[in-house]
Coordinates of C-alpha atoms in Angstrom, one line a residue:
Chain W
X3 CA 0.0 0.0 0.0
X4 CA 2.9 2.2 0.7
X5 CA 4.9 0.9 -2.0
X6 CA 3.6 4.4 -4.2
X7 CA 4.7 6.5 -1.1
X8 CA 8.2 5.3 -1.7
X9 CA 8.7 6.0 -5.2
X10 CA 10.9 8.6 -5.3
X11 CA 9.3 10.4 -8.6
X12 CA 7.1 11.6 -6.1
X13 CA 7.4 15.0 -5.2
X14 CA 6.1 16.5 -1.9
X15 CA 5.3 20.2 -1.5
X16 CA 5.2 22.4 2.0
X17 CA 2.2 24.1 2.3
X18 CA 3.9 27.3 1.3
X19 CA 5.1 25.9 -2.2
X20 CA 1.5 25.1 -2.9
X21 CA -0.1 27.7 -2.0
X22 CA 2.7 29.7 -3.9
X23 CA 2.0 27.6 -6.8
X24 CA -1.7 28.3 -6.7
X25 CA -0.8 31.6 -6.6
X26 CA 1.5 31.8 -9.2
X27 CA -1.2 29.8 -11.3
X28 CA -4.0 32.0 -10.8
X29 CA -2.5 35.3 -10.7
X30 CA -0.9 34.5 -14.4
X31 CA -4.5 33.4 -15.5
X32 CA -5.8 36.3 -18.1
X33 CA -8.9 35.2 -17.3
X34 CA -8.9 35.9 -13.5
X35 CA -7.3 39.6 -14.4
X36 CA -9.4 42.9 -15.2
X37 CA -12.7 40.9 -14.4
X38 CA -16.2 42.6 -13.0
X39 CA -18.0 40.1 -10.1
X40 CA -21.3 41.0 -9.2
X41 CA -23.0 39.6 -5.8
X42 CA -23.9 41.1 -2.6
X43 CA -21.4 43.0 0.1
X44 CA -21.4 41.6 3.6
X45 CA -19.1 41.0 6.3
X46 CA -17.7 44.9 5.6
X47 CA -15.0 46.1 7.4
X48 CA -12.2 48.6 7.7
X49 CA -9.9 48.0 10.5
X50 CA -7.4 50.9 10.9
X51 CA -4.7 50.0 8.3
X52 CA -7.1 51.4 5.9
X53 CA -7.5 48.7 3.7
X54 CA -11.3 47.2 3.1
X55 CA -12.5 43.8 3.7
X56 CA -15.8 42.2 2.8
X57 CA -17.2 38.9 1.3
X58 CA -19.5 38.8 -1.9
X59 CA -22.0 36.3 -2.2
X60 CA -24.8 35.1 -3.9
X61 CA -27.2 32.7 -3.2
X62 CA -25.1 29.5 -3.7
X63 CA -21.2 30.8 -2.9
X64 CA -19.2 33.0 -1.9
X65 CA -15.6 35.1 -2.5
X66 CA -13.3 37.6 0.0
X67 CA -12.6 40.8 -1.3
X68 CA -9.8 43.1 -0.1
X69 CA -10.0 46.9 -1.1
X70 CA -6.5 48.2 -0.6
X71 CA -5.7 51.2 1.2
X72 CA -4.9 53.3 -2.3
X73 CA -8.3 52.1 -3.8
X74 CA -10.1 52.2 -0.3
X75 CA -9.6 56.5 -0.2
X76 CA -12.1 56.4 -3.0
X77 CA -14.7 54.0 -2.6
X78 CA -15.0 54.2 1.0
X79 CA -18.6 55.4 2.6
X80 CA -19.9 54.2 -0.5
X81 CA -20.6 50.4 0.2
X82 CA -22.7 49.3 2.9
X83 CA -23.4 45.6 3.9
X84 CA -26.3 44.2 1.6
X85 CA -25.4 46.1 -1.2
X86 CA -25.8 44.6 -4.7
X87 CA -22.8 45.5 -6.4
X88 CA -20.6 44.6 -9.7
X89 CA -17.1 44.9 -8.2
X90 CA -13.9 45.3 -10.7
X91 CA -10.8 43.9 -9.9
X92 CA -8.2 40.7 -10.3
X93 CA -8.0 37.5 -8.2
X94 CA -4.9 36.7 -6.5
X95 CA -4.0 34.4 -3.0
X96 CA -3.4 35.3 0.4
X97 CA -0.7 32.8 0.9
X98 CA -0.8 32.6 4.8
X99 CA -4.6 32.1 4.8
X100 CA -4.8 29.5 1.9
X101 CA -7.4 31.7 0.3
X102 CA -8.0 33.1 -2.9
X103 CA -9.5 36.1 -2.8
X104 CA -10.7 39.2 -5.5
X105 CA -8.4 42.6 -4.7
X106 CA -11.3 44.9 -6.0
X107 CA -10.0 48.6 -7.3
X108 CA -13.3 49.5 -8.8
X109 CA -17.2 49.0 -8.5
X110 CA -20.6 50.4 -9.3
X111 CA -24.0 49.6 -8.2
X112 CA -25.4 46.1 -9.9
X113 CA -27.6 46.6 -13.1
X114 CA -25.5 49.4 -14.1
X115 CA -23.3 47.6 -16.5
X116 CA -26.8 46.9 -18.2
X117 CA -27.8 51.0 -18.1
X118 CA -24.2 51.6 -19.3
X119 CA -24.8 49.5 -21.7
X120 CA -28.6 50.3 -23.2
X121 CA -27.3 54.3 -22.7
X122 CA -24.2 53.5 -24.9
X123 CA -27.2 51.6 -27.6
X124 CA -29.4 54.5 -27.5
X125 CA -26.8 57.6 -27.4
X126 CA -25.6 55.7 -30.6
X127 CA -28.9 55.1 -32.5
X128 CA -30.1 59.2 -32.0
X129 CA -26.6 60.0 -33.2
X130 CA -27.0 58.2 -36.2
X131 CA -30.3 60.0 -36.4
X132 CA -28.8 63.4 -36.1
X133 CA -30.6 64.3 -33.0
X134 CA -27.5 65.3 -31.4
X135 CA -26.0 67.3 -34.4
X136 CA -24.1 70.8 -33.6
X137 CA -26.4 72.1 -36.2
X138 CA -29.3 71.5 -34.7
X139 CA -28.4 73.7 -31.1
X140 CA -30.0 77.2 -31.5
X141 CA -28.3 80.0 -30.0
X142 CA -30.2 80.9 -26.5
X143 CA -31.8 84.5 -26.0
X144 CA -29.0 86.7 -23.9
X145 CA -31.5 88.4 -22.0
X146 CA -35.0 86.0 -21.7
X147 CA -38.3 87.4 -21.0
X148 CA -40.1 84.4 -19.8
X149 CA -37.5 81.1 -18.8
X150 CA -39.8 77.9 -18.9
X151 CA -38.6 75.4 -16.1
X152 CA -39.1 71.3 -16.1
X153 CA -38.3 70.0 -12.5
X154 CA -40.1 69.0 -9.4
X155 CA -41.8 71.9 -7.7
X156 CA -40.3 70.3 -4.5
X157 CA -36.7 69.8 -5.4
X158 CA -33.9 71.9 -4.1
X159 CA -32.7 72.2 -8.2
X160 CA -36.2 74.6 -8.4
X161 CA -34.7 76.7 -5.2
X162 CA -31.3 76.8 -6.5
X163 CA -32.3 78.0 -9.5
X164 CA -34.8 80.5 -8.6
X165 CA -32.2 82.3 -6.1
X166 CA -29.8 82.5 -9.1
X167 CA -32.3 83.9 -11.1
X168 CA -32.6 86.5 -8.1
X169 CA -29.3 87.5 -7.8
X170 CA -28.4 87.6 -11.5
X171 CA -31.6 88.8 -13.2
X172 CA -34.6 89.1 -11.6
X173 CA -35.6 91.0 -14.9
X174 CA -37.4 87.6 -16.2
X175 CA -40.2 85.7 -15.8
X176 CA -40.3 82.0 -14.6
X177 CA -42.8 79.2 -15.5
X178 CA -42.4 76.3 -13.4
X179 CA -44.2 73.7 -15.4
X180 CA -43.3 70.8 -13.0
X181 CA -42.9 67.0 -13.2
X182 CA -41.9 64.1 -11.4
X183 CA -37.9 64.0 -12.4
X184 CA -37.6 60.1 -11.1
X185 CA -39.0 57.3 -11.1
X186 CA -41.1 54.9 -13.6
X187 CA -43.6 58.2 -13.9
X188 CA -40.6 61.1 -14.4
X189 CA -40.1 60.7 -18.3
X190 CA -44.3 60.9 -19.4
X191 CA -44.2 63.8 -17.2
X192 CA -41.3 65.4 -18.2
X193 CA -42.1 65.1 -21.5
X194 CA -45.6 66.4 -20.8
X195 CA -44.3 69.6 -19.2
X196 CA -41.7 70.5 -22.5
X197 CA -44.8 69.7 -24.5
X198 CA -47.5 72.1 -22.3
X199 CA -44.6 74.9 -22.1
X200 CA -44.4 75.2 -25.8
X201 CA -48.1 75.2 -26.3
X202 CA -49.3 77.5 -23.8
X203 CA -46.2 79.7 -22.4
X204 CA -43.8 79.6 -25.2
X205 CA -40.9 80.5 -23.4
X206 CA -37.6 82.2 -24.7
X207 CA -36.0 79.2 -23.3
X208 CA -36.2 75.8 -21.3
X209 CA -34.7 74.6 -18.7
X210 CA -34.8 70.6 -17.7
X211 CA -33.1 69.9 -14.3
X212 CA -32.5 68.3 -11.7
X213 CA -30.4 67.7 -8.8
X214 CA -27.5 65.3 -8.2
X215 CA -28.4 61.6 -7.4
X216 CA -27.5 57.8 -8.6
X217 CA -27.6 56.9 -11.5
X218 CA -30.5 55.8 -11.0
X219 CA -32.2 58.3 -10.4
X220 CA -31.5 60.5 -13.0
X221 CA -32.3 57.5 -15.6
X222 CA -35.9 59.6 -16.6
X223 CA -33.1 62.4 -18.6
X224 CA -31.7 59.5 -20.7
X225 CA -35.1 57.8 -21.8
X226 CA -35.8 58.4 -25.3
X227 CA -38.9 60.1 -24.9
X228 CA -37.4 62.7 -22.8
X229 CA -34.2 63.1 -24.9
X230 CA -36.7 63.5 -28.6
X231 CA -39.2 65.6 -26.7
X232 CA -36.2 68.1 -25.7
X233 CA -35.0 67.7 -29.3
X234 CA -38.3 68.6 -30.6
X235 CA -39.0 71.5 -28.5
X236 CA -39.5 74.7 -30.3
X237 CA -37.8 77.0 -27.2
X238 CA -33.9 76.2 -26.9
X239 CA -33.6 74.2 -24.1
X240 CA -30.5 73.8 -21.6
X241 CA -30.0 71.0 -19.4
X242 CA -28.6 71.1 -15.9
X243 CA -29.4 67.1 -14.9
X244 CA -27.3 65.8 -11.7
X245 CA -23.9 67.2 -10.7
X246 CA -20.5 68.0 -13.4
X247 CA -19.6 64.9 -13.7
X248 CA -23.4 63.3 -15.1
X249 CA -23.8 63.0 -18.8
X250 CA -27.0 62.4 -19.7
X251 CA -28.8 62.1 -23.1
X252 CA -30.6 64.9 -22.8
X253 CA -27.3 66.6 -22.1
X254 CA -26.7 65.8 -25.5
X255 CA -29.9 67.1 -27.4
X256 CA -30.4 70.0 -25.4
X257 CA -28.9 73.2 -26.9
X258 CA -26.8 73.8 -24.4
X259 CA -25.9 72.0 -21.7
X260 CA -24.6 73.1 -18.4
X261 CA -23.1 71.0 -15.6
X262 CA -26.2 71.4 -12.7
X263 CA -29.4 73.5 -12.3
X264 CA -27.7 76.4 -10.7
X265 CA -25.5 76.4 -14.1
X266 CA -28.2 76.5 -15.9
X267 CA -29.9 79.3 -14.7
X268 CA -26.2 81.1 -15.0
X269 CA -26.3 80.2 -18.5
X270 CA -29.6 81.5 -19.3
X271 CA -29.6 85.1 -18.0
X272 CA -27.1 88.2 -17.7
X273 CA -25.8 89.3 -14.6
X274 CA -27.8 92.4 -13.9
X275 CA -24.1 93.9 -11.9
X276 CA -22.7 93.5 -15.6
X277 CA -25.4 95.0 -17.2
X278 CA -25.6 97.9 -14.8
X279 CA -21.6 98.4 -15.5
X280 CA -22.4 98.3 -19.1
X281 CA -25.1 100.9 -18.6
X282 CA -22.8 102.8 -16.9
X283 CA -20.2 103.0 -19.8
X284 CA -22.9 103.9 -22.0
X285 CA -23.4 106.5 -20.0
X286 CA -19.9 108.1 -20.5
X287 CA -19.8 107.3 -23.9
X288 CA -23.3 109.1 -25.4
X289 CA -21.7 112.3 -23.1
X290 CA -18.4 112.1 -24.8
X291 CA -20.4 111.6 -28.3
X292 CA -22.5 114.6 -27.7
X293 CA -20.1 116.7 -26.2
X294 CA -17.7 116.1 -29.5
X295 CA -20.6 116.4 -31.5
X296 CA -21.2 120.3 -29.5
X297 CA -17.4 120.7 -30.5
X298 CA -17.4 119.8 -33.9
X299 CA -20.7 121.9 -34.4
X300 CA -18.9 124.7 -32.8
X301 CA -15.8 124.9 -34.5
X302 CA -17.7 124.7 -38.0
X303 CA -20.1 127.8 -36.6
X304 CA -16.8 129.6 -35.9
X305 CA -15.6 128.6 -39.4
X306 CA -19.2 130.0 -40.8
X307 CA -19.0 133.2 -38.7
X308 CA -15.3 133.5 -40.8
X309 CA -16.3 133.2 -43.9
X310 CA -19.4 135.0 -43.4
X311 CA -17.5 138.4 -42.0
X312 CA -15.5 137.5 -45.4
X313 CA -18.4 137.9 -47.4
X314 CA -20.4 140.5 -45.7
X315 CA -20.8 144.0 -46.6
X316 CA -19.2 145.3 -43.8
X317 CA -16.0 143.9 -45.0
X318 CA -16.6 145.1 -48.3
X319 CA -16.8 148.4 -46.8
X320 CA -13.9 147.8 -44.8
X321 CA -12.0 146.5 -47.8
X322 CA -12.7 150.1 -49.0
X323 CA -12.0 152.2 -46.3
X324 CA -8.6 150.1 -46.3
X325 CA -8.4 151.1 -50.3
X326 CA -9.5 154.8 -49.1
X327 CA -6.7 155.0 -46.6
X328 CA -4.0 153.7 -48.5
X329 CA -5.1 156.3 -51.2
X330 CA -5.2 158.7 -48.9
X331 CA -1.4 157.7 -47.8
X332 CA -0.2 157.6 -50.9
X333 CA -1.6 161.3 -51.4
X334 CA -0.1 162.6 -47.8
X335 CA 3.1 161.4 -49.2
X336 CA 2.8 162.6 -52.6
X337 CA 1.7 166.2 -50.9
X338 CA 4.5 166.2 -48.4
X339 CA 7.0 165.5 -50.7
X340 CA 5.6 168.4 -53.8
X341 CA 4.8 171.0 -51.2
X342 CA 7.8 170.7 -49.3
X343 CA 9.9 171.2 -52.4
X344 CA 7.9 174.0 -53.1
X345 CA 8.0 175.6 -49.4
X346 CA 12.0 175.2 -49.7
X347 CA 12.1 177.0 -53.0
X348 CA 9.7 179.7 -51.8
X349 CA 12.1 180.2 -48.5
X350 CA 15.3 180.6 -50.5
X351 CA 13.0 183.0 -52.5
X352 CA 12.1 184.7 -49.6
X353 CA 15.0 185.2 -48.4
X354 CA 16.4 186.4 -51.6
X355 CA 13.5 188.7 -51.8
X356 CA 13.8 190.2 -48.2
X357 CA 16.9 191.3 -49.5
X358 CA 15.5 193.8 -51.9
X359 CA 12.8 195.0 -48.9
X360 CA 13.5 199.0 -48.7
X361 CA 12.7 198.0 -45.0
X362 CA 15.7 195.6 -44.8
X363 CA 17.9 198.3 -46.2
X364 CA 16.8 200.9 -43.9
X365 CA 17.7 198.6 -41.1
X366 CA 21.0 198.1 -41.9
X367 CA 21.4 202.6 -41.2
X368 CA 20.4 203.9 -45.0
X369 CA 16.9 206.2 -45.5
X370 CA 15.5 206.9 -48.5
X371 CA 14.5 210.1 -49.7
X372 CA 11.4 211.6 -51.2
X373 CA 10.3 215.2 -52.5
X374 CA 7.3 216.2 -51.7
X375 CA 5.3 215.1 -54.6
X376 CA 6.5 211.3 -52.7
X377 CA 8.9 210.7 -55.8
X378 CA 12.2 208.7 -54.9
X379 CA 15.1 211.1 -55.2
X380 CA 18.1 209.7 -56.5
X381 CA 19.4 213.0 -57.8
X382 CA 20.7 216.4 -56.9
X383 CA 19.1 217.2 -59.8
X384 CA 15.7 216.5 -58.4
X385 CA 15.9 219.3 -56.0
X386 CA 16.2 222.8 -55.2
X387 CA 17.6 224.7 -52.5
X388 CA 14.8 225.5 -50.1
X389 CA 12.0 222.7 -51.2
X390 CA 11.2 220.4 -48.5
X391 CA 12.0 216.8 -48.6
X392 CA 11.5 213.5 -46.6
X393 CA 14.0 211.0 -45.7
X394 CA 12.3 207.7 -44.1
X395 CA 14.4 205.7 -41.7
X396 CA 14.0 202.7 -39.9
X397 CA 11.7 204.1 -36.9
X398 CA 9.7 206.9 -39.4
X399 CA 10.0 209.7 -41.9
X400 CA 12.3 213.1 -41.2
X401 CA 11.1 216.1 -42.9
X402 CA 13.5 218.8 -43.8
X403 CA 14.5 221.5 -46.5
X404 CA 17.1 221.3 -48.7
X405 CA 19.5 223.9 -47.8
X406 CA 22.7 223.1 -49.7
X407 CA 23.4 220.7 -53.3
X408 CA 26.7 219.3 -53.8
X409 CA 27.5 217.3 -56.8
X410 CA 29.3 214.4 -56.7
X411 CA 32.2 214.1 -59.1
X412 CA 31.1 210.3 -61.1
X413 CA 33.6 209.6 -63.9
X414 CA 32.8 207.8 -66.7
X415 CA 33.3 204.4 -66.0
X416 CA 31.2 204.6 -63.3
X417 CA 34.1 205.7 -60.7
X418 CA 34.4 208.2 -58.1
X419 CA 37.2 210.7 -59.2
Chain Y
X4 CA -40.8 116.9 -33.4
X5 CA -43.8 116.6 -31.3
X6 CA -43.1 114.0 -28.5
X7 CA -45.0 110.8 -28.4
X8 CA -46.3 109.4 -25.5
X9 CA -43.3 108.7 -24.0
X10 CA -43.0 105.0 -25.6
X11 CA -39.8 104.7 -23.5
X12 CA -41.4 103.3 -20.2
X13 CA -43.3 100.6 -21.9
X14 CA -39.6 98.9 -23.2
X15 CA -38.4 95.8 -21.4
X16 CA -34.8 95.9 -20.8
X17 CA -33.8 93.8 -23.9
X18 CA -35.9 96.6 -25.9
X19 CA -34.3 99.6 -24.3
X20 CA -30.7 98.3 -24.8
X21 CA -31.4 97.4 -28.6
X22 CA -32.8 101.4 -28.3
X23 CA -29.6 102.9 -27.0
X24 CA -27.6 101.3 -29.0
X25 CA -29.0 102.3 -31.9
X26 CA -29.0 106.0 -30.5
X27 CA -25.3 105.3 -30.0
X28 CA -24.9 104.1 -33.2
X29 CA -26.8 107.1 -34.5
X30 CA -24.8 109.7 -32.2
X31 CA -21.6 107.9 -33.8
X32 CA -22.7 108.3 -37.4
X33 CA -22.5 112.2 -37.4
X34 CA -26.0 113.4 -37.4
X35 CA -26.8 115.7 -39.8
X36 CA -27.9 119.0 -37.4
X37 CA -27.6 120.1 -33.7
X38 CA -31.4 119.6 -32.7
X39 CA -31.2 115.7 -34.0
X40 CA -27.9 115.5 -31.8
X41 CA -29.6 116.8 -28.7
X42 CA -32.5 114.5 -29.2
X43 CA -30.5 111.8 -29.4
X44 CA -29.0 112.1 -26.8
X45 CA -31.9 113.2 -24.7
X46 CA -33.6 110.0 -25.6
X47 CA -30.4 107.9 -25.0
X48 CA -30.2 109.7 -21.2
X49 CA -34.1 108.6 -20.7
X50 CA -33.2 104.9 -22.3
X51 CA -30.2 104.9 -19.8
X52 CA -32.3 106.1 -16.5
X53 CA -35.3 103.6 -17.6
X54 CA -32.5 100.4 -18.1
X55 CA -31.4 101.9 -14.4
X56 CA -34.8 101.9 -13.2
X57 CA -35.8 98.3 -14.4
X58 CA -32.8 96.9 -12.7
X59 CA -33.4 98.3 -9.8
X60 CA -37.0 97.4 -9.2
X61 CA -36.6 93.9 -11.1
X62 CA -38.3 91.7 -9.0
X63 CA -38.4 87.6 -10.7
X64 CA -41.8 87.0 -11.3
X65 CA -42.6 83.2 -10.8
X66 CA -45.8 81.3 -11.6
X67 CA -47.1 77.7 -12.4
X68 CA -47.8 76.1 -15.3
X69 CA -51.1 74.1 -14.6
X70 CA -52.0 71.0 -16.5
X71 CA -55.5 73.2 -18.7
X72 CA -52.7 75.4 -19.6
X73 CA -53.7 78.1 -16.8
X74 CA -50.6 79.8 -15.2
X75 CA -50.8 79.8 -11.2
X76 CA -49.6 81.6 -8.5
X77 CA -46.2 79.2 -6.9
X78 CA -46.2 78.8 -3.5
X79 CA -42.6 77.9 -2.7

C-alpha cells in the first residue's frame, strides 16, 4: 500500500510551495485579471490599516474581497453591507490564509453595467439619427423674457435655481411647469411639461433639471422620450441634470448644456451687476459723443461766422476804407514831398527877396529920400535949395528943407574921381 | 418733433438696450444737425435712466404652469 509513497518520482510540497503555486497559477491566468464580479457585500469592514475587507455572495457561494488602502480612499462610505454591487478587480492568494480572494479597485451599483450598456445603444442610435448634431443647437436668447422650467416643484434644483435667477436677473419671468424628475412616472411627465410649455407659455428658453443623485435616479433624462421631446421643442432648451460629472442624453440634445441646475440658470440670464456696469459705460460714452458732436458743431459755426464776416458787406466796406486809406497815404506822401519842395524854393525866395525890402535896407542905417510930390530922389538934380524933402528911416520919416546941393564928381566908367 | 407718448417706459430691458444702441450708433454716425444731436442724446439719457430703473425694481416673477394650460400663483 505504501509501496507508491516510496517512489521517489514523487514530489512533496510544504504548504507554502503550494499555496505559492496556486498563486502563481492563478495570478498569471488572463482570465482571472481585469474581471467585473457582481453579488452582494457583507461582512464589511475597515480595520485601521485602511485597507477594506468584505465577502461577496450570492445565493449559492461565496468570494473575500480586499479593497486596498490606495483604492479604499475612494470608494470608502460608499458600500454598505447588503449592497448589490458589480465589483472590478483581479484574483490573487493570500498565501498565509490559503485563500483566494478578488483585490477589488473598482465598482458600481449592480444593473448598471446593463444601463451603461442600453445608454451607450441608444446615445448611438439618436446620433445616427442626427438628434444630437451641432447644427441642430440654437443659440439661446442673452437676455430671456419668460425662462420655462421642467423639474419638481419640491426639489432643491427649483430653489437653486430661482435664487440665481434673483441674484443675477430678476428681470425675467419663470414658468415652473413641473414634473416628477424620477421614477417609472418622471419621463411621461417630463415630456408632458416640455410639451404644455411650448403650447401654452412659449418660453424664450427651457430649462430641464435636476439635482445630483444615482444613476439611477437621474435615468428619466436618458429615456428616449425625454431626450426627442427636448430635441423637438421649439424654445432652446439647456440642461442642468445631476452634478459636473453626469452626462446624460438629454445633455446631449439639449442646446446647451450646463453641468447642474444652478448652471443652468447662469447660463440663461445676464448678470444684472454686468449690465448695470455696461449701462454705466454707456453712459460716459453718449456724453463724450455729444459733447464732440457740441465741439465739432462749434468749430464749423466759428468757421461759418469766418467766412461770413469774409463775405459781408461790412467787410466790403472795410476792404474800401482800407483802399481809401492807403489812397489817402499815398496822397499825404505825394503832398508832403511836392509841397515841401515848393516851401523850400519859396524860403530861399524869400530870403532872396527880403533882400530887396526897402525896410531891410533901412535897417541896416540907409533912409530913403522923397520930394514932396512922394517921388524917390536919387538926384541932386531933383531938387532945389529951399523945397522940403522926406527921408524915411528905420523908426519913421524926417522932414527937412534942402539947404545946400553938392554934386558928386562920377567919372565915366562909373568911378568916383 | 412733437413727443410721443413717452414709448420709453413701456420697453423691457432687452428693448431699451437694442434702443440705445441704436442712438449710439446714431450719435456715432454724425447726425446731420444740432437739434437731431440733442434729441438723441436726450432719448439715450431717458433709455439709460429707464435700463437703471428696471434693474433696480426687477423683481423675478414666478408662476405655475397648470395641467389646462392656466398659469398659477407658486407657492414655494
Amino acid at each position: 500500500m505504501f509501496d507508491d509513497l516510496n517512489e521517489t518520482s514523487i514530489s512533496i510540497y510544504s504548504v507554502g510551495d503550494l499555496n505559492a503555486y496556486i498563486r502563481a497559477l492563478l495570478e498569471s491566468n488572463e482570465n482571472l485579471i481585469d474581471i467585473w464580479v457582481s453579488g452582494e457585500v457583507s461582512n464589511l469592514s475597515q480595520p485601521r490599516s485602511g485597507h477594506i475587507y468584505f465577502t461577496l455572495k450570492d445565493e449559492n457561494a461565496q468570494v473575500r474581497c480586499v479593497i486596498w488602502r490606495v483604492h479604499a480612499v475612494r470608494l470608502a462610505g460608499v458600500l454598505r453591507d447588503g449592497m448589490m454591487i458589480e465589483a472590478h478587480g483581479t484574483v490573487g492568494v493570500y498565501e498565509e490564509g490559503g485563500q483566494y480572494q478578488l483585490y477589488v479597485d473598482g465598482m458600481r451599483a449592480a444593473g448598471e453595467g446593463q444601463f451603461y450598456q442600453e445608454f451607450l445603444r441608444l446615445k448611438d442610435a439618436l446620433t445616427r439619427e442626427g438628434l444630437f448634431d451641432e447644427e441642430r443647437k440654437r443659440s439661446i436668447a442673452k437676455m430671456p423674457g419668460v425662462i420655462g422650467i421642467v423639474t419638481s416643484a419640491t426639489g432643491a434644483a427649483l430653489h437653486d435655481m430661482l435664487n440665481t435667477f434673483r441674484g443675477r436677473y430678476p428681470l425675467a419671468e419663470v414658468i415652473l411647469s413641473p414634473a416628477t424628475v424620477q421614477g417609472d412616472a418622471a419621463p411621461e411627465q417630463i415630456v408632458d411639461a416640455i410639451v404644455r410649455l411650448n403650447k401654452y407659455v412659449k418660453p424664450d428658453v427651457i430649462i430641464v433639471g435636476r439635482g445630483g443623485g444615482s444613476l439611477e435616479d437621474l435615468w428619466a433624462f436618458n429615456d428616449e422620450r425625454v431626450v426627442r421631446a427636448v430635441a423637438a421643442s421649439k424654445a432652446p432648451v439647456i440642461s442642468g441634470v445631476g452634478h459636473e460629472t453626469d452626462f446624460t442624453l438629454t445633455d446631449f440634445a439639449a442646446d446647451l448644456r450646463a453641468p447642474t441646475p444652478t448652471g443652468a440658470a447662469v447660463a440663461a440670464v445676464p448678470d444684472t451687476m454686468e449690465l448695470a456696469d455696461d449701462l454705466r459705460g454707456r453712459q460716459t460714452l453718449i456724453e463724450q459723443l455729444i459733447r464732440a458732436r457740441l465741439y465739432d458743431l462749434h468749430t464749423t459755426m466759428l468757421e461759418m461766422t469766418m467766412r461770413m464776416d469774409h463775405v459781408s458787406p461790412e467787410s466790403n466796406i472795410r476792404q474800401h476804407m482800407q483802399k481809401l486809406d492807403n489812397a489817402s497815404m499815398r496822397l499825404n506822401y505825394i503832398q508832403e514831398k511836392f509841397f515841401g519842395y515848393h516851401r523850400k524854393v519859396l524860403d530861399v525866395a524869400f530870403e532872396k527877396l527880403s533882400g530887396y525890402d526897402p525896410r531891410y535896407i533901412l535897417q541896416r542905417g540907409y533912409s530913403i529920400v522923397e520930394d514932396e510930390k512922394g517921388n524917390l530922389v536919387t538926384s541932386t538934380k531933383q531938387v532945389q535949395l529951399g523945397v522940403g524933402i522926406r527921408a524915411w528911416i528905420m523908426d519913421g520919416v524926417i522932414s527937412a528943407d534942402v539947404t545946400g546941393i553938392e554934386n558928386k564928381k562920377v567919372r565915366k566908367n562909373g568911378k568916383e574921381k | 418733433m412733437a413727443k410721443k407718448n413717452n414709448p420709453i417706459t413701456v420697453l423691457n430691458y432687452e428693448q431699451a438696450q437694442t434702443a440705445l444702441e441704436e442712438v449710439i450708433t446714431a450719435l456715432e454716425n454724425d447726425p446731420v444737425n444740432l437739434e437731431a444731436s440733442v434729441a438723441l442724446f436726450e432719448k439715450g439719457k431717458e433709455l439709460i435712466k429707464h435700463c437703471q430703473v428696471l434693474l433696480d425694481t426687477a423683481e423675478l416673477k414666478v408662476r405655475q404652469l397648470g395641467a389646462d394650460g392656466s398659469i398659477l400663483p407658486l407657492d414655494e
